[in-house]
Tab-separated table of C-alpha atoms in Angstrom:
chain	number	residue	atom	x	y	z
A	1	MET	CA	-68.921	80.456	36.338
A	2	LYS	CA	-70.998	83.630	36.213
A	3	THR	CA	-72.463	85.152	39.353
A	4	ILE	CA	-75.492	83.187	40.576
A	5	ALA	CA	-78.702	85.197	40.951
A	6	VAL	CA	-80.182	84.361	44.347
A	7	LYS	CA	-81.951	87.546	45.431
A	8	GLN	CA	-85.006	86.630	43.372
A	9	PHE	CA	-85.500	83.507	45.510
A	10	LEU	CA	-85.427	85.221	48.911
A	11	PRO	CA	-88.686	85.365	50.908
A	12	THR	CA	-90.617	88.618	50.731
A	13	ASP	CA	-93.528	88.096	53.131
A	14	PHE	CA	-93.080	89.605	56.578
A	15	GLN	CA	-93.710	86.542	58.758
A	16	THR	CA	-91.282	84.260	56.925
A	17	THR	CA	-88.606	86.967	56.832
A	18	GLU	CA	-88.947	87.637	60.554
A	19	ALA	CA	-88.885	83.924	61.373
A	20	ILE	CA	-85.649	83.441	59.447
A	21	LYS	CA	-84.121	86.500	61.140
A	22	THR	CA	-84.998	85.013	64.518
A	23	LEU	CA	-83.403	81.715	63.522
A	24	ARG	CA	-80.310	83.661	62.418
A	25	THR	CA	-80.168	85.484	65.747
A	26	ASN	CA	-80.509	82.251	67.691
A	27	LEU	CA	-77.638	80.740	65.730
A	28	ILE	CA	-75.398	83.752	66.326
A	29	PHE	CA	-76.234	83.645	70.037
A	30	SER	CA	-75.104	80.015	70.139
A	31	GLY	CA	-71.588	81.400	70.505
A	32	GLU	CA	-68.497	82.163	68.478
A	33	SER	CA	-67.500	78.489	68.477
A	34	VAL	CA	-70.624	77.544	66.492
A	35	ARG	CA	-69.863	78.533	62.907
A	36	ALA	CA	-70.260	75.381	60.814
A	37	VAL	CA	-73.746	73.895	61.068
A	38	ALA	CA	-75.645	71.104	59.318
A	39	LEU	CA	-79.390	71.182	58.657
A	40	THR	CA	-81.204	67.882	58.257
A	41	SER	CA	-84.673	66.340	58.583
A	42	PHE	CA	-86.226	62.903	58.833
A	43	SER	CA	-87.530	62.770	55.279
A	44	ALA	CA	-87.398	64.674	52.023
A	45	SER	CA	-89.729	67.625	51.363
A	46	GLU	CA	-89.751	68.927	54.951
A	47	GLY	CA	-88.165	72.191	53.811
A	48	LYS	CA	-84.566	71.798	55.030
A	49	SER	CA	-82.986	72.887	51.724
A	50	THR	CA	-85.170	76.003	51.572
A	51	ILE	CA	-84.405	76.903	55.172
A	52	SER	CA	-80.677	76.210	54.702
A	53	PHE	CA	-80.658	78.635	51.783
A	54	GLN	CA	-82.709	81.282	53.553
A	55	LEU	CA	-80.635	81.061	56.752
A	56	ALA	CA	-77.357	81.375	54.840
A	57	ALA	CA	-78.692	84.335	52.851
A	58	SER	CA	-79.980	86.037	55.997
A	59	LEU	CA	-76.578	85.698	57.658
A	60	ALA	CA	-75.005	87.308	54.578
A	61	GLU	CA	-77.555	90.139	54.701
A	62	SER	CA	-76.463	90.824	58.291
A	63	GLY	CA	-72.924	91.472	57.084
A	64	LYS	CA	-71.409	88.009	57.551
A	65	ARG	CA	-69.338	86.176	54.973
A	66	VAL	CA	-71.239	82.933	54.433
A	67	LEU	CA	-70.871	79.716	52.466
A	68	LEU	CA	-73.797	77.397	51.761
A	69	ILE	CA	-72.615	73.850	51.007
A	70	ASP	CA	-75.015	71.466	49.306
A	71	ALA	CA	-73.908	68.162	50.838
A	72	ASP	CA	-76.810	66.026	49.626
A	73	LEU	CA	-74.661	63.970	47.277
A	74	ARG	CA	-77.468	61.510	46.564
A	75	LYS	CA	-80.370	63.749	45.535
A	76	SER	CA	-79.460	67.417	45.415
A	77	VAL	CA	-82.186	69.974	44.644
A	78	LEU	CA	-80.359	73.282	45.045
A	79	MET	CA	-79.148	73.797	41.473
A	80	ASN	CA	-82.601	73.113	40.101
A	81	ARG	CA	-84.266	75.498	42.540
A	82	LEU	CA	-81.808	78.266	41.711
A	83	LYS	CA	-82.288	77.505	38.004
A	84	VAL	CA	-78.594	76.823	37.379
A	85	ARG	CA	-78.600	75.013	34.033
A	86	GLU	CA	-74.920	74.682	33.219
A	87	ARG	CA	-72.683	71.881	34.460
A	88	VAL	CA	-71.047	72.799	37.763
A	89	ASP	CA	-68.450	70.826	39.701
A	90	GLY	CA	-69.054	70.614	43.423
A	91	LEU	CA	-68.361	68.943	46.741
A	92	SER	CA	-68.199	65.405	45.384
A	93	HIS	CA	-65.442	66.452	42.984
A	94	TYR	CA	-63.374	67.869	45.841
A	95	LEU	CA	-63.898	64.828	48.063
A	96	SER	CA	-62.901	62.549	45.184
A	97	GLY	CA	-59.707	64.543	44.607
A	98	LEU	CA	-60.852	65.884	41.228
A	99	ALA	CA	-61.035	69.592	42.051
A	100	ASN	CA	-59.567	72.264	44.281
A	101	ALA	CA	-61.919	73.803	46.846
A	102	ASN	CA	-61.313	77.341	45.568
A	103	GLU	CA	-62.560	76.299	42.138
A	104	LEU	CA	-65.910	75.274	43.622
A	105	LEU	CA	-66.843	78.520	45.398
A	106	ASN	CA	-69.595	80.251	43.426
A	107	GLU	CA	-70.238	83.930	44.024
A	108	THR	CA	-73.836	85.197	44.151
A	109	ASP	CA	-75.517	88.555	43.593
A	110	LEU	CA	-75.919	88.854	47.386
A	111	PRO	CA	-72.700	90.342	48.837
A	112	GLY	CA	-70.873	87.943	51.135
A	113	PHE	CA	-72.937	84.919	50.082
A	114	TYR	CA	-71.215	82.013	48.326
A	115	ILE	CA	-72.429	78.552	47.318
A	116	MET	CA	-70.693	75.213	46.843
A	117	PHE	CA	-72.953	72.811	44.959
A	118	ALA	CA	-73.081	69.059	45.501
A	119	GLY	CA	-71.444	68.057	42.238
A	120	ALA	CA	-71.885	64.707	40.556
A	121	ARG	CA	-73.827	61.961	42.292
A	122	VAL	CA	-71.638	59.276	43.832
A	123	PRO	CA	-72.411	55.752	45.090
A	124	ASN	CA	-70.252	56.093	48.224
A	125	SER	CA	-71.350	59.438	49.660
A	126	ALA	CA	-71.177	58.375	53.333
A	127	GLU	CA	-67.594	57.181	52.901
A	128	LEU	CA	-66.546	60.398	51.163
A	129	LEU	CA	-68.257	62.660	53.691
A	130	GLY	CA	-66.795	60.693	56.582
A	131	GLY	CA	-63.253	60.924	55.254
A	132	GLU	CA	-60.448	63.254	56.211
A	133	ASN	CA	-60.944	65.372	53.082
A	134	PHE	CA	-64.266	66.703	54.362
A	135	LYS	CA	-62.831	67.547	57.778
A	136	ARG	CA	-59.883	69.328	56.205
A	137	LEU	CA	-62.229	71.236	53.913
A	138	ILE	CA	-64.339	72.567	56.796
A	139	THR	CA	-61.238	73.535	58.767
A	140	ALA	CA	-59.830	75.456	55.799
A	141	LEU	CA	-63.137	77.163	54.988
A	142	LYS	CA	-63.472	78.436	58.556
A	143	ASP	CA	-60.471	80.635	57.862
A	144	VAL	CA	-62.346	82.223	54.958
A	145	PHE	CA	-65.987	82.389	56.064
A	146	ASP	CA	-67.781	83.561	59.203
A	147	TYR	CA	-70.450	80.869	58.836
A	148	ILE	CA	-70.755	77.616	56.893
A	149	ILE	CA	-74.282	76.248	56.457
A	150	VAL	CA	-74.418	72.638	55.247
A	151	ASP	CA	-77.578	71.259	53.652
A	152	ALA	CA	-77.381	67.541	54.462
A	153	ALA	CA	-79.447	64.609	53.197
A	154	PRO	CA	-82.519	63.513	55.218
A	155	LEU	CA	-81.283	61.476	58.171
A	156	GLY	CA	-84.285	59.188	58.219
A	157	LEU	CA	-83.257	57.838	54.809
A	158	VAL	CA	-79.429	57.707	54.866
A	159	ILE	CA	-76.685	58.139	57.464
A	160	ASP	CA	-74.881	60.954	55.616
A	161	ALA	CA	-76.153	63.799	57.832
A	162	ALA	CA	-74.853	62.162	61.021
A	163	VAL	CA	-71.463	61.692	59.393
A	164	ILE	CA	-71.414	65.344	58.313
A	165	ALA	CA	-72.617	66.707	61.650
A	166	ALA	CA	-69.811	64.901	63.471
A	167	ALA	CA	-67.301	67.097	61.626
A	168	LEU	CA	-69.207	70.358	62.279
A	169	ASP	CA	-70.026	72.517	65.284
A	170	GLY	CA	-73.624	71.374	65.508
A	171	ALA	CA	-76.835	70.397	63.758
A	172	ILE	CA	-80.330	71.840	63.384
A	173	LEU	CA	-83.341	69.586	62.809
A	174	VAL	CA	-86.099	70.677	60.438
A	175	ILE	CA	-89.520	69.236	61.232
A	176	ASP	CA	-92.635	69.519	59.080
A	177	ALA	CA	-95.426	70.543	61.465
A	178	THR	CA	-98.023	69.013	59.134
A	179	ASN	CA	-96.440	65.590	58.770
A	180	ASN	CA	-94.174	64.152	61.466
A	181	SER	CA	-94.153	61.662	64.304
A	182	TYR	CA	-92.445	61.460	67.667
A	183	LYS	CA	-90.776	58.161	66.771
A	184	GLN	CA	-89.300	59.587	63.583
A	185	GLU	CA	-87.847	62.628	65.306
A	186	ARG	CA	-86.478	60.543	68.176
A	187	LYS	CA	-84.781	58.301	65.632
A	188	ILE	CA	-82.804	61.086	63.988
A	189	GLN	CA	-82.077	62.684	67.364
A	190	LYS	CA	-80.487	59.447	68.568
A	191	GLN	CA	-78.486	59.063	65.368
A	192	LEU	CA	-77.039	62.550	65.756
A	193	GLU	CA	-76.254	61.929	69.419
A	194	LYS	CA	-74.457	58.688	68.538
A	195	SER	CA	-72.293	60.577	66.064
A	196	GLY	CA	-71.255	62.982	68.812
A	197	SER	CA	-72.962	65.935	67.150
A	198	LYS	CA	-74.316	68.825	69.181
A	199	ILE	CA	-78.009	69.390	68.449
A	200	LEU	CA	-78.507	73.145	68.446
A	201	GLY	CA	-82.272	73.166	68.088
A	202	VAL	CA	-85.302	72.509	65.931
A	203	VAL	CA	-86.986	74.467	63.142
A	204	LEU	CA	-90.717	73.806	63.085
A	205	ASN	CA	-91.675	74.327	59.463
A	206	ARG	CA	-95.038	74.873	57.726
A	207	VAL	CA	-96.933	75.998	60.801
A	208	ASP	CA	-100.539	76.824	59.927
A	209	TYR	CA	-101.182	80.154	61.662
A	210	LYS	CA	-104.809	80.364	60.584
A	211	ARG	CA	-105.655	76.981	62.091
A	212	ASP	CA	-103.951	77.567	65.445
A	213	SER	CA	-102.991	81.144	66.168
A	214	TYR	CA	-101.658	80.415	69.658
A	215	TYR	CA	-99.376	77.667	68.375
A	216	GLY	CA	-98.159	79.954	65.606
A	217	LYS	CA	-97.366	82.820	67.937
A	218	ALA	CA	-95.543	80.575	70.387
A	219	TYR	CA	-93.366	78.681	67.936
A	220	GLY	CA	-93.494	79.891	64.351
A	221	TYR	CA	-91.603	83.144	64.751
A	222	GLY	CA	-88.778	81.572	66.692
A	223	TYR	CA	-88.197	78.439	64.728
A	224	GLY	CA	-88.445	78.967	61.002
A	225	GLU	CA	-90.461	79.006	57.822
A	226	HIS	CA	-94.177	78.382	57.559
A	227	SER	CA	-96.876	78.218	54.974
A	228	LYS	CA	-98.750	81.381	54.135
C-alpha cells in the first residue's frame, strides 16, 4: 500500500494543538510501563477516534515511534476519515489467522507514525479481541513501537473495549462535555474496572470556552480536544 497522507488531517488551531500536547505529556508521565493504551467512550460520536488519531500523531511528532490500531471491528470510521479508498486488510484479518502482522502496518507521511486499520467486519469481534492472538500481537508490537494507541469501540454499546483494555497497559475515557451523564460514565468505569484495566484518566471533549471560560481554562487544556 502507498504511504497514507495524514498530515492534512492534523489540527492547526492553537488551543486544540496545545490540548493534545498536554494529553501527550500526561501519557508520557504515566511511566515507562504505560505504552499500550486504549481509548474508549460511552457512545459513538464523542470524539474518541479523532483524539486517538491526534494523540498518536502528536507522540510521533515528539520523536516517538507510534502505531495507531483501529480496533473497532464493528463500525470503523478511520479509513473513511483519512479518505483511504482502496481495500486494506487489517486487525480482523490478523486475529482470524488470515494475515501476518507485518503486512498490516501502513506507513504514513508523518515520520514514525504507522496505522493498522480494522479490516473486515466480523460477527465475533469480542471473541477475537479477547483471544490469545491479540495479546501476542500487542506483546510483539511493543518490541517495535514506543507507543501503541488503540481506538476501541464505545463501551456503552459493546464489551469490546473492556476486553481490549485488559490486554493493554491502561485505558483513557473520552467524554463529550455537551452530552453525557454521570450514570453512563460510571457504567463504563465499572466495566473497565471489572476487566482489570487501569484507568489512566479522562479526556473532556468539546468544551465550550465561550460559554464558560473558567471551566475551559481549568479542564480543556489538560484533557483534550474541544469545539472552536
